[in-house]
Short mmCIF file of C-alpha atoms and ligand atoms in Angstrom, two decimals:
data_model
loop_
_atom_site.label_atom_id
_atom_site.label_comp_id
_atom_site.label_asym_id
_atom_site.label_seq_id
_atom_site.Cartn_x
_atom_site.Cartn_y
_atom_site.Cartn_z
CA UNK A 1 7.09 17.26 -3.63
CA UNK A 2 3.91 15.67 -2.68
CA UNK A 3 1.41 17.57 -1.28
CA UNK A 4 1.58 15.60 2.47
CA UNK A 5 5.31 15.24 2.27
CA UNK A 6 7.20 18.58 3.40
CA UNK A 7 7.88 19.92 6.71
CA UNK A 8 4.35 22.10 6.80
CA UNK A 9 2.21 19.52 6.40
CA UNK A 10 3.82 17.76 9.34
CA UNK A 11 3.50 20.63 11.81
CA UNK A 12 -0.07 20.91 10.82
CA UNK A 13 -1.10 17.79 11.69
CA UNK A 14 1.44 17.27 14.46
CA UNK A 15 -0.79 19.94 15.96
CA UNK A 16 -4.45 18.90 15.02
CA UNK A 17 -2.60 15.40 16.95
CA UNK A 18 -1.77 17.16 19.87
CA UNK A 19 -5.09 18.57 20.33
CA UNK A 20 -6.49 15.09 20.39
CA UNK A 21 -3.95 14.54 23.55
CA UNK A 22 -1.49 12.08 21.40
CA UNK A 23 2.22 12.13 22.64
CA UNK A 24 3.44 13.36 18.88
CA UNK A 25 7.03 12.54 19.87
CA UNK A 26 5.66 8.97 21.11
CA UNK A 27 3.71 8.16 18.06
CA UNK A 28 7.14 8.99 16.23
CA UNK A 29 8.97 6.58 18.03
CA UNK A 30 7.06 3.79 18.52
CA UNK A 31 4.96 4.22 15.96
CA UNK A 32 6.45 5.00 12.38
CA UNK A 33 10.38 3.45 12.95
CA UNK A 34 9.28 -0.42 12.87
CA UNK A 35 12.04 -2.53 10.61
CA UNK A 36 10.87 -4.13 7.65
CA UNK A 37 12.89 -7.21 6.44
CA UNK A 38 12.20 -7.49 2.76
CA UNK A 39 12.77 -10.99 1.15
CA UNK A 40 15.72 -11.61 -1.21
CA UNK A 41 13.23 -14.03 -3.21
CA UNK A 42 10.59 -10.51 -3.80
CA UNK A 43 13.58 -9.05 -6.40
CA UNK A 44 14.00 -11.75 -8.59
CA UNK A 45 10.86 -12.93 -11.28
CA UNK A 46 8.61 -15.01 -10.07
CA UNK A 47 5.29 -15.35 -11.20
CA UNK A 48 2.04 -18.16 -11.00
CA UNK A 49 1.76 -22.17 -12.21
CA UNK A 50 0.40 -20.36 -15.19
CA UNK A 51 3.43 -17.89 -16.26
CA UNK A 52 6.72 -16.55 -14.79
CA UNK A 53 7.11 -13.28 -16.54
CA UNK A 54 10.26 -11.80 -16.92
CA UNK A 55 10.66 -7.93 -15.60
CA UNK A 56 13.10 -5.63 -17.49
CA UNK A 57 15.84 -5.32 -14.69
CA UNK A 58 14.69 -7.93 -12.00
CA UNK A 59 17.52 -9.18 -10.28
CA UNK A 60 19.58 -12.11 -11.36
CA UNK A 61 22.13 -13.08 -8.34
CA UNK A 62 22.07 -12.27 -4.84
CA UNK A 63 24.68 -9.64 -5.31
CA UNK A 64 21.71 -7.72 -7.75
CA UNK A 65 18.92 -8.91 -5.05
CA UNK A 66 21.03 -7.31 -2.55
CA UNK A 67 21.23 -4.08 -4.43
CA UNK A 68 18.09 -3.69 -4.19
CA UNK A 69 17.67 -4.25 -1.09
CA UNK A 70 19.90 -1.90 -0.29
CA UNK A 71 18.01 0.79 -2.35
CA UNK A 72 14.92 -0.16 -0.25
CA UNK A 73 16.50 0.98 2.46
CA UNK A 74 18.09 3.94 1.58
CA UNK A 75 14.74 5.28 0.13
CA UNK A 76 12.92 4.21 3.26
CA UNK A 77 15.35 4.13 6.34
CA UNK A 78 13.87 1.10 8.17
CA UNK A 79 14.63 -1.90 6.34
CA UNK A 80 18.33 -3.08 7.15
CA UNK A 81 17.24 -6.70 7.33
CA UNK A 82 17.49 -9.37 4.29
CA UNK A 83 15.75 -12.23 4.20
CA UNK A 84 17.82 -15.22 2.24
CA UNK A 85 15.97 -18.71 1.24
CA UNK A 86 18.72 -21.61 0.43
CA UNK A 87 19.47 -22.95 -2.21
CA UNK A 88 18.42 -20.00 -4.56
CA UNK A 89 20.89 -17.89 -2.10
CA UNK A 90 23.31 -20.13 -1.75
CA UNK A 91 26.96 -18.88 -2.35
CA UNK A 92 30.03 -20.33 -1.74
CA UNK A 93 31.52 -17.94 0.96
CA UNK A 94 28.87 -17.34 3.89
CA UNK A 95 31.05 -14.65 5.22
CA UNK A 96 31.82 -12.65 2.33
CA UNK A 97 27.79 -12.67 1.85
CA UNK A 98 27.49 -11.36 5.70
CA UNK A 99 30.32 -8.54 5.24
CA UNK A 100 29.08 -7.33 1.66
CA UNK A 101 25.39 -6.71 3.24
CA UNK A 102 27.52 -5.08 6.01
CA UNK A 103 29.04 -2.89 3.15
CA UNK A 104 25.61 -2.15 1.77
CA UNK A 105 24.41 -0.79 5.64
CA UNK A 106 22.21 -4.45 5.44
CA UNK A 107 22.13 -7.57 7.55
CA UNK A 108 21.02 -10.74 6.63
CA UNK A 109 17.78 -11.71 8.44
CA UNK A 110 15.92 -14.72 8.84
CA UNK A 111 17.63 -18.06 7.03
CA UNK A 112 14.85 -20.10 5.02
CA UNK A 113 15.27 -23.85 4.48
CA UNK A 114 13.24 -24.86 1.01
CA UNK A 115 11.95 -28.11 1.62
CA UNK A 116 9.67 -27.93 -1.63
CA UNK A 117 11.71 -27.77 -4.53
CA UNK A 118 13.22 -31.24 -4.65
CA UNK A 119 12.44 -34.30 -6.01
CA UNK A 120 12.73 -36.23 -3.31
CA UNK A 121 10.02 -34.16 -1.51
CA UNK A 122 6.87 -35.55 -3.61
CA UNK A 123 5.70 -36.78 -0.67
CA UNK A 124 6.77 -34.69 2.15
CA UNK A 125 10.45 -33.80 4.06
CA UNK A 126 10.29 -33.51 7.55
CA UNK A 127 6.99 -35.70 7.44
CA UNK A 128 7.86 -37.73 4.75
CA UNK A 129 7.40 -41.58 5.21
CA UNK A 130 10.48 -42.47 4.25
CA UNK A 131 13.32 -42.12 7.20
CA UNK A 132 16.10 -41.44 3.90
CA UNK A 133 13.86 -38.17 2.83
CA UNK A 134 13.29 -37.32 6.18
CA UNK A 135 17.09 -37.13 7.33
CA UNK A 136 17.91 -35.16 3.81
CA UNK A 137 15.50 -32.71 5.13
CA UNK A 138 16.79 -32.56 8.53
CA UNK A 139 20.01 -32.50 7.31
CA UNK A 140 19.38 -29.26 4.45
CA UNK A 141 17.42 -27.65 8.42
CA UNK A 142 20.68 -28.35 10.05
CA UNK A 143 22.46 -27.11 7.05
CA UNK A 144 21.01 -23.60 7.28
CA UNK A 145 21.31 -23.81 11.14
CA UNK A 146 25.04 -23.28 10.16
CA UNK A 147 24.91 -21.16 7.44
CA UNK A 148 22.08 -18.63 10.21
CA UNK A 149 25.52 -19.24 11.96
CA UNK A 150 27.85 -17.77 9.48
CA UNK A 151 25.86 -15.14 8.67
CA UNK A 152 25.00 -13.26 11.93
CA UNK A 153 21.05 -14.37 12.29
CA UNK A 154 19.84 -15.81 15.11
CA UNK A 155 16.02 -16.30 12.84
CA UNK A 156 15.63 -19.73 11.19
CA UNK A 157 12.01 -19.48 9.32
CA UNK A 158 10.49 -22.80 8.52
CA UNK A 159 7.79 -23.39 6.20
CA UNK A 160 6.95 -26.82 5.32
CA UNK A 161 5.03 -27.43 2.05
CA UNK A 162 4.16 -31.01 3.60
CA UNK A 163 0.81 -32.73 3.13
CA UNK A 164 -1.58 -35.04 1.18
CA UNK A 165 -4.03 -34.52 -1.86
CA UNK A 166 -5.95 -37.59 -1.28
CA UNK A 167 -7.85 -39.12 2.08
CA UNK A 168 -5.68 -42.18 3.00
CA UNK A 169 -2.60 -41.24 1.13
CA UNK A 170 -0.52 -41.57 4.72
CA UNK A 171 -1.24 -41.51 8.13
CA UNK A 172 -2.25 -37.97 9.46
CA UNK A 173 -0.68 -38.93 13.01
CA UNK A 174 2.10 -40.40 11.73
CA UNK A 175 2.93 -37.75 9.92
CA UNK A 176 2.45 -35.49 12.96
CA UNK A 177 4.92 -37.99 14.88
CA UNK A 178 7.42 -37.50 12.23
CA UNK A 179 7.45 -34.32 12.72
CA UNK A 180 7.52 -33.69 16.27
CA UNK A 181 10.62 -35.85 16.17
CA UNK A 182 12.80 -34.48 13.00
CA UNK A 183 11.64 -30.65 14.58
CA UNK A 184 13.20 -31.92 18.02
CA UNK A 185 16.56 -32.98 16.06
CA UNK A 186 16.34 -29.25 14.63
CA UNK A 187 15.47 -28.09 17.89
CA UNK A 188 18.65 -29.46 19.87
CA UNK A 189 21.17 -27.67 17.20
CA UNK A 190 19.97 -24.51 17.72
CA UNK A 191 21.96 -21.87 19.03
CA UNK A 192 21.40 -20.20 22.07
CA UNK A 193 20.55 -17.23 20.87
CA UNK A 194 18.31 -18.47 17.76
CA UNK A 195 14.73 -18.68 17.40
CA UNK A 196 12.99 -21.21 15.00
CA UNK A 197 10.36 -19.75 13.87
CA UNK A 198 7.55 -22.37 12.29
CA UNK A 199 5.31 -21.06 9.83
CA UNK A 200 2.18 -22.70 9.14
CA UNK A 201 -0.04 -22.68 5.64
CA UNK A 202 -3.85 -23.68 5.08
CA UNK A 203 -3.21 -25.44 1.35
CA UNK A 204 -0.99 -25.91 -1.11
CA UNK A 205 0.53 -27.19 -2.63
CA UNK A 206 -1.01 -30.06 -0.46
CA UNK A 207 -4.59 -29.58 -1.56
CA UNK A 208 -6.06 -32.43 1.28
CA UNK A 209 -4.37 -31.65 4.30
CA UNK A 210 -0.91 -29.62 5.15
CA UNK A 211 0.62 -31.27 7.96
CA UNK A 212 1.21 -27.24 9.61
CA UNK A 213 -2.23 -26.06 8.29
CA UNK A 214 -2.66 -23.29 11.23
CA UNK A 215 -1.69 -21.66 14.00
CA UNK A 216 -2.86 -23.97 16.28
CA UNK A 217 -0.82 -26.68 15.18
CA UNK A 218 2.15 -24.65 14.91
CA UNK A 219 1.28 -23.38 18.07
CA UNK A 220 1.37 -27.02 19.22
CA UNK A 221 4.04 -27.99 18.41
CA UNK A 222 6.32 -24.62 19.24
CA UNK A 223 5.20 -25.82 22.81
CA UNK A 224 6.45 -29.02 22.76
CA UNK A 225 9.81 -28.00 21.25
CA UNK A 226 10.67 -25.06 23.46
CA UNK A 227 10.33 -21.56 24.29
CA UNK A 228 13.00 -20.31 21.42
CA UNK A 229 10.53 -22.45 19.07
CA UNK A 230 7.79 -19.67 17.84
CA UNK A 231 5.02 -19.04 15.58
CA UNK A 232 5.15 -17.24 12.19
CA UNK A 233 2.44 -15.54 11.41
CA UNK A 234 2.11 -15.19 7.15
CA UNK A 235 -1.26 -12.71 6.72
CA UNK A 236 -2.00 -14.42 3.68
CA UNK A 237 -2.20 -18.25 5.09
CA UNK A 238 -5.77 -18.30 6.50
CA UNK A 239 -8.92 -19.31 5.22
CA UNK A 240 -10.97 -16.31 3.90
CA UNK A 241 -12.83 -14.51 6.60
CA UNK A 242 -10.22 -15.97 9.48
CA UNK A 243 -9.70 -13.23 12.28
CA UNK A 244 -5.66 -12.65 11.93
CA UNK A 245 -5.52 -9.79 14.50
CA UNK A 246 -7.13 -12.15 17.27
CA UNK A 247 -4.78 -14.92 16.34
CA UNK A 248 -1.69 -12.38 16.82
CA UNK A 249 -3.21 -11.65 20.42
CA UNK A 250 -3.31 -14.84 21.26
CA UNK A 251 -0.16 -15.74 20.27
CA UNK A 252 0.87 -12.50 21.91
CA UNK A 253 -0.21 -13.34 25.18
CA UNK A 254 1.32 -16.98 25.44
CA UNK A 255 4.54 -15.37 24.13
CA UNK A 256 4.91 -17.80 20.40
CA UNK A 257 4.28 -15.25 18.21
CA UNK A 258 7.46 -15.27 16.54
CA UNK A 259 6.93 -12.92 13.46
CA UNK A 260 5.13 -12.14 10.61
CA UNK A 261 5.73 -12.60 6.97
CA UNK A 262 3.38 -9.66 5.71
CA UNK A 263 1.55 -9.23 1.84
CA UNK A 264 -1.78 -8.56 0.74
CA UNK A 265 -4.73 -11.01 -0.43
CA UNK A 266 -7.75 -11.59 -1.88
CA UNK A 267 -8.05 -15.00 -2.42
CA UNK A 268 -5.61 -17.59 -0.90
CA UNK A 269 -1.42 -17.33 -0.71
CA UNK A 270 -1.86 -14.14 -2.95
CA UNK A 271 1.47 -12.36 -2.20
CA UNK A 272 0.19 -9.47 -3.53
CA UNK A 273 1.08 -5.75 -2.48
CA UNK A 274 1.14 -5.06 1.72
CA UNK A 275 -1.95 -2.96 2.72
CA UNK A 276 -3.81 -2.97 -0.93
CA UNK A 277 -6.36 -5.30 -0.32
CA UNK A 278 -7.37 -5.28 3.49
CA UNK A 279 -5.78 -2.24 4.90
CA UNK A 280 -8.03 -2.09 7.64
CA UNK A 281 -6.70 -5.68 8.62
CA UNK A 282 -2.93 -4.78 8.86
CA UNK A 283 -3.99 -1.86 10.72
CA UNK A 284 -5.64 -4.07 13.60
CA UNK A 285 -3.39 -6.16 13.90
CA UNK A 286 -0.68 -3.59 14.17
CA UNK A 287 -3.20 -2.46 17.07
CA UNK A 288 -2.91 -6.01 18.70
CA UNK A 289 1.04 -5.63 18.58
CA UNK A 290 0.61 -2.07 20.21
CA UNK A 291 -1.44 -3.45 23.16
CA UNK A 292 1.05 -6.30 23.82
CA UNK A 293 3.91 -3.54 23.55
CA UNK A 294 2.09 -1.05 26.66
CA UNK A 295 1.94 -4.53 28.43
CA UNK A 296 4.81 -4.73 30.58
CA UNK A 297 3.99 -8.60 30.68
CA UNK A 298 4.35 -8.91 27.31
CA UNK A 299 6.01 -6.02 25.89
CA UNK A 300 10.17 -8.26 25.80
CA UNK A 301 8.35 -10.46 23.52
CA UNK A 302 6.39 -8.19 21.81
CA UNK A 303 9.48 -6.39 20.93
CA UNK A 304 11.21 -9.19 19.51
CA UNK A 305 8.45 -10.02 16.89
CA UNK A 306 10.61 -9.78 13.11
CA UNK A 307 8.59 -7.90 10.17
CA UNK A 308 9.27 -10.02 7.17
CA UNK A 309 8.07 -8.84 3.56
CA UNK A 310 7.14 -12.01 1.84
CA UNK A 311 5.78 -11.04 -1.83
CA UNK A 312 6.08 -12.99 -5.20
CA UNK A 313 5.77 -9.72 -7.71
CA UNK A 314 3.88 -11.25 -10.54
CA UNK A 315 2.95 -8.31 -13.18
CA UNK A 316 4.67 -5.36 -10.80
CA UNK A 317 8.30 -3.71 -11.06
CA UNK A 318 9.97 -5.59 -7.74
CA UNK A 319 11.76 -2.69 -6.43
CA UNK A 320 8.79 -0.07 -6.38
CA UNK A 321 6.17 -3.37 -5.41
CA UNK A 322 8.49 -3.29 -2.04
CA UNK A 323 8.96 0.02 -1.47
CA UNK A 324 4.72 0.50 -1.47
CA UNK A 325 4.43 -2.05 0.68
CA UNK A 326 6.74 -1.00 3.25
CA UNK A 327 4.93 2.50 2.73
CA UNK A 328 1.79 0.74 3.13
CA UNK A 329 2.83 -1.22 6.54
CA UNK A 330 4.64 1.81 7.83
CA UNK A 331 1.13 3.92 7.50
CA UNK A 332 -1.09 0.87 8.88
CA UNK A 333 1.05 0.96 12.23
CA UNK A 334 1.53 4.77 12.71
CA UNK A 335 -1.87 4.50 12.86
CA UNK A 336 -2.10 2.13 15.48
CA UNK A 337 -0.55 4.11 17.88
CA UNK A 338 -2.68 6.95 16.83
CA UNK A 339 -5.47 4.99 18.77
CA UNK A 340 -6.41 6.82 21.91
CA UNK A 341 -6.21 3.74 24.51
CA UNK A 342 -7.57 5.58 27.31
CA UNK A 343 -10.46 6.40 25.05
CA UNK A 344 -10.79 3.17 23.91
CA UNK A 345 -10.66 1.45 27.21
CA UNK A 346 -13.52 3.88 29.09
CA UNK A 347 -15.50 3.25 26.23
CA UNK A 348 -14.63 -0.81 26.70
CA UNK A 349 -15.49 -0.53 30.68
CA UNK A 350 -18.89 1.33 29.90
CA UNK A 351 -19.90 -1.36 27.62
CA UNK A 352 -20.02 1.63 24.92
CA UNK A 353 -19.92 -0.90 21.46
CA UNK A 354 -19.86 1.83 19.10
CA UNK A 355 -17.70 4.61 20.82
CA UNK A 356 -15.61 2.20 21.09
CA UNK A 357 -15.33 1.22 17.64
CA UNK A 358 -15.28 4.97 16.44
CA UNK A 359 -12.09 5.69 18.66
CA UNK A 360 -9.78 2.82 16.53
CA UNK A 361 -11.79 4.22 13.20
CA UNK A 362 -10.72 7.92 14.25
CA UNK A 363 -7.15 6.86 13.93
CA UNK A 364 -7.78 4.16 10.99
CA UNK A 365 -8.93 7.01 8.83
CA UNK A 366 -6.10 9.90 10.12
CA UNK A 367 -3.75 10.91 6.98
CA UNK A 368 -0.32 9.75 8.67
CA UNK A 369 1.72 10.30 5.84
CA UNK A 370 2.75 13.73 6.32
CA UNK A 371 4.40 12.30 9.85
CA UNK A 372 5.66 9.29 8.73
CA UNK A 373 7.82 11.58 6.24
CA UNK A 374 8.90 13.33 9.01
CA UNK A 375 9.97 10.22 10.61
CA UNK A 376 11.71 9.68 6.81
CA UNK A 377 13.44 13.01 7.19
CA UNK A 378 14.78 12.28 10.27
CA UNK A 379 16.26 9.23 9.28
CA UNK A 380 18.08 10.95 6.23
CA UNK A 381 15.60 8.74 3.59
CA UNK A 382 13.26 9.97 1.20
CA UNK A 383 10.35 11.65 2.56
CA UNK A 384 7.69 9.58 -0.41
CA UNK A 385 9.90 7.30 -1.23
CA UNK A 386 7.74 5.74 -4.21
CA UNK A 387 8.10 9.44 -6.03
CA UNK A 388 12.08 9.28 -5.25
CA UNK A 389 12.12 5.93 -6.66
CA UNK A 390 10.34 6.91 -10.02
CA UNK A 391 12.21 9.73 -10.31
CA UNK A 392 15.70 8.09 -9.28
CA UNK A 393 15.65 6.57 -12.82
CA UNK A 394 16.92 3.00 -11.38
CA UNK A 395 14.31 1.02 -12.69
CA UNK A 396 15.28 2.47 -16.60
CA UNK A 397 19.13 1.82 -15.60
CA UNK A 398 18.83 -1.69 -14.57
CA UNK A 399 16.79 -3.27 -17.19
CA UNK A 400 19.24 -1.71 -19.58
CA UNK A 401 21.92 -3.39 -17.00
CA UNK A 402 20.40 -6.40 -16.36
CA UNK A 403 19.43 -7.33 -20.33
CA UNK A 404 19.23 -11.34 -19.70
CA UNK A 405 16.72 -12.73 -17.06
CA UNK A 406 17.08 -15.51 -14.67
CA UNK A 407 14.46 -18.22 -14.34
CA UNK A 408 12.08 -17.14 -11.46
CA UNK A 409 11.58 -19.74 -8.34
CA UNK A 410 7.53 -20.06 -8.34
CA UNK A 411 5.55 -21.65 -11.02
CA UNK A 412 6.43 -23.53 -14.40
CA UNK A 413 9.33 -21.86 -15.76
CA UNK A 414 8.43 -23.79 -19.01
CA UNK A 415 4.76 -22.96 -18.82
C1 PSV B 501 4.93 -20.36 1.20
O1 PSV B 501 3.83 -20.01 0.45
C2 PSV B 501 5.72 -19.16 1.69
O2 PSV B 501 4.84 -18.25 2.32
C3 PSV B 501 6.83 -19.56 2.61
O3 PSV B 501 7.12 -18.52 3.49
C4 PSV B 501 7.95 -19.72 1.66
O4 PSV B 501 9.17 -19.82 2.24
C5 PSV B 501 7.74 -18.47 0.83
O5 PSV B 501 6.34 -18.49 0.61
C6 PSV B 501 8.53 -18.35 -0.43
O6 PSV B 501 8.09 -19.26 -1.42
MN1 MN B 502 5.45 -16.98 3.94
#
């Protein structure tokens, strides 16, 4: 038992939180029960351009990935939702898929088209200058429409790898023509009840311009299509130094933001761990979601913003990579509702810079784990769930289990 995970050290600082005037009970609630979709693509191997190395026990089929997943949540208690990417989920009976994740106490979550890994996408899909390429896209969008159908999600995530790596390769407004009118096709065959979410990326592996390079565009064009057409939000697709918690306000307050897929970076598309490179980040921008959730005006949408893990576990064991990072993003937003918002807010009105500051560092820097166990307790999952996982043994079992590996997605597989 760790030393901030039994009952004691929860009462202890349920009462230093109660001194400070914090609704415990609230905190619990709203704070520390958020669902985390992890990606089926984050328990297979995947690796860089450079090297895909294989991981003793990383999952080979979607029946292993969904194992996993399944583990995930058990250990944890909030993450029910699986994210699927087609073709590397495809099976052959949509159904069966939906009723074993049923089986498992999983869903499946948001439906992701790949529009990057054929070879009739050198030049684009949805933007592509070629009508043929273009209607294959639309057609594998519509595809997934169905199988989003099948499956019991109303989330279809789009990210386009479309772009040019030279000035003058095509025509940047034709290209933003093309895909205005493909996303409109997509668009009309939604559902009622689904949301397209359209993710945007700065580079690659267009390395002159990406035809969604930010929010703005994606913004742009969410507006044009509709209000079930929303942004997606991936922490790790900004230039470096780009304010992510005042683009989630923004997008907040017109009512796009559409979700998030969450990992941890240094550099560019890093993918790395949740939380273990800008914690303080993920923290304010779980604050921005917390404001937007008190605001009756925008609290519906608010509410309806999905928490997708979206990781590529290079040199890490998959399973425990996920469960830290949906320790990590569980701690980052329990302690955004730790922030004293009448505090805050005086401070605001008096034009009081620094006291206002020091009231969202007072919660950055509060030790939440012993209540976020709590919150693990009460869901019957493992109060540290990294030390259950170690000591479950499950990593040992399946790369005994799982002795051949299965070529990962990203990089060369030859390389
Ligand atoms: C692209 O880098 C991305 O973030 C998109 O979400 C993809 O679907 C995902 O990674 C998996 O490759
Ligand atoms: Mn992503």
């Amino acid at each position: 038992m760790s030393e901030w995970s039994d009952e004691e050290a929860f009462t202890a600082l349920a009462e230093r939180l109660r001194r400070r005037g914090l609704d415990v009970e609230r905190v619990i609630t709203e704070g520390c029960r958020l669902q985390i979709e992890t990606p089926s693509w984050g328990y297979g191997d995947s690796g860089t351009r450079f090297k895909v190395f294989s991981w003793p026990g990383a999952a080979r089929t979607i029946e292993e990935k969904l194992a996993d997943a399944a583990l995930v949540h058990r250990l944890t208690g909030v993450c029910p939702g699986f994210a699927i990417h087609i073709p590397w989920d495809r099976v052959s009976d949509w159904d069966g898929l939906r009723r074993r994740a049923e089986e498992l106490g999983l869903r499946i979550g948001s439906v992701n088209p790949n529009l990057f890994q054929d070879d009739d996408y050198r030049l684009g899909s949805l933007c592509h200058p070629a009508p043929d390429v273009r209607r294959k896209a639309l057609e594998h969008v519509v595809e997934c429409v169905a199988i989003a159908r099948e499956v019991g999600s109303t989330t279809l995530s789009l990210w386009l790898a479309d772009g040019t790596n030279y000035p003058g390769q095509d025509s940047i407004r034709d290209r933003k023509r093309r895909l205005e009118e493909t996303l409109r096709e997509v668009y009309a065959r939604l559902p009622e009840e689904m949301r397209l979410l359209i993710e945007y990326k700065l580079f690659e592996p267009a390395f002159y311009h990406t035809d969604l390079a930010d929010w703005g565009v994606a913004h742009a064009v969410a507006v044009k299509l509709g209000p079930r057409a929303q942004v997606l939000v991936d922490v790790g697709h900004h230039a470096l130094g780009t304010n992510v918690e005042h683009i989630v306000a923004f997008l907040l307050d017109e009512g796009r933001l559409g979700g998030f897929h969450l990992n941890g970076r240094k550099y560019a598309d890093d993918d790395l761990i949740v939380g273990s490179i800008n914690p303080f980040e993920l923290f304010l921008v779980f604050t921005e979601l917390r404001w937007a959730i008190e605001d009756p005006r925008t609290e519906p949408h608010a509410r309806r913003v999905a928490y997708v893990l979206d990781q590529s576990h290079n040199v890490e064991p998959k399973v425990e990579a996920m469960v830290q990072s949906v320790v990590n993003v569980q701690a980052a937003h329990a302690r955004a509702w730790l922030v004293d918002g009448d505090r805050l807010r005086r401070a605001q009105r008096e034009g009081d810079v620094l006291e206002a500051h020091r009231t969202l560092l007072e919660a950055y820097e509060t030790d939440v784990r012993p209540l976020v166990a709590e919150v693990r307790r009460r869901l019957g999952a493992e109060p540290d769930p990294v030390a259950a996982y170690r000591a479950s043994g499950h990593q040992q079992r399946v790369a005994r289990e799982r002795a051949t590996a299965a070529p990962g997605h990203r990089g060369y597989p030859g390389a």
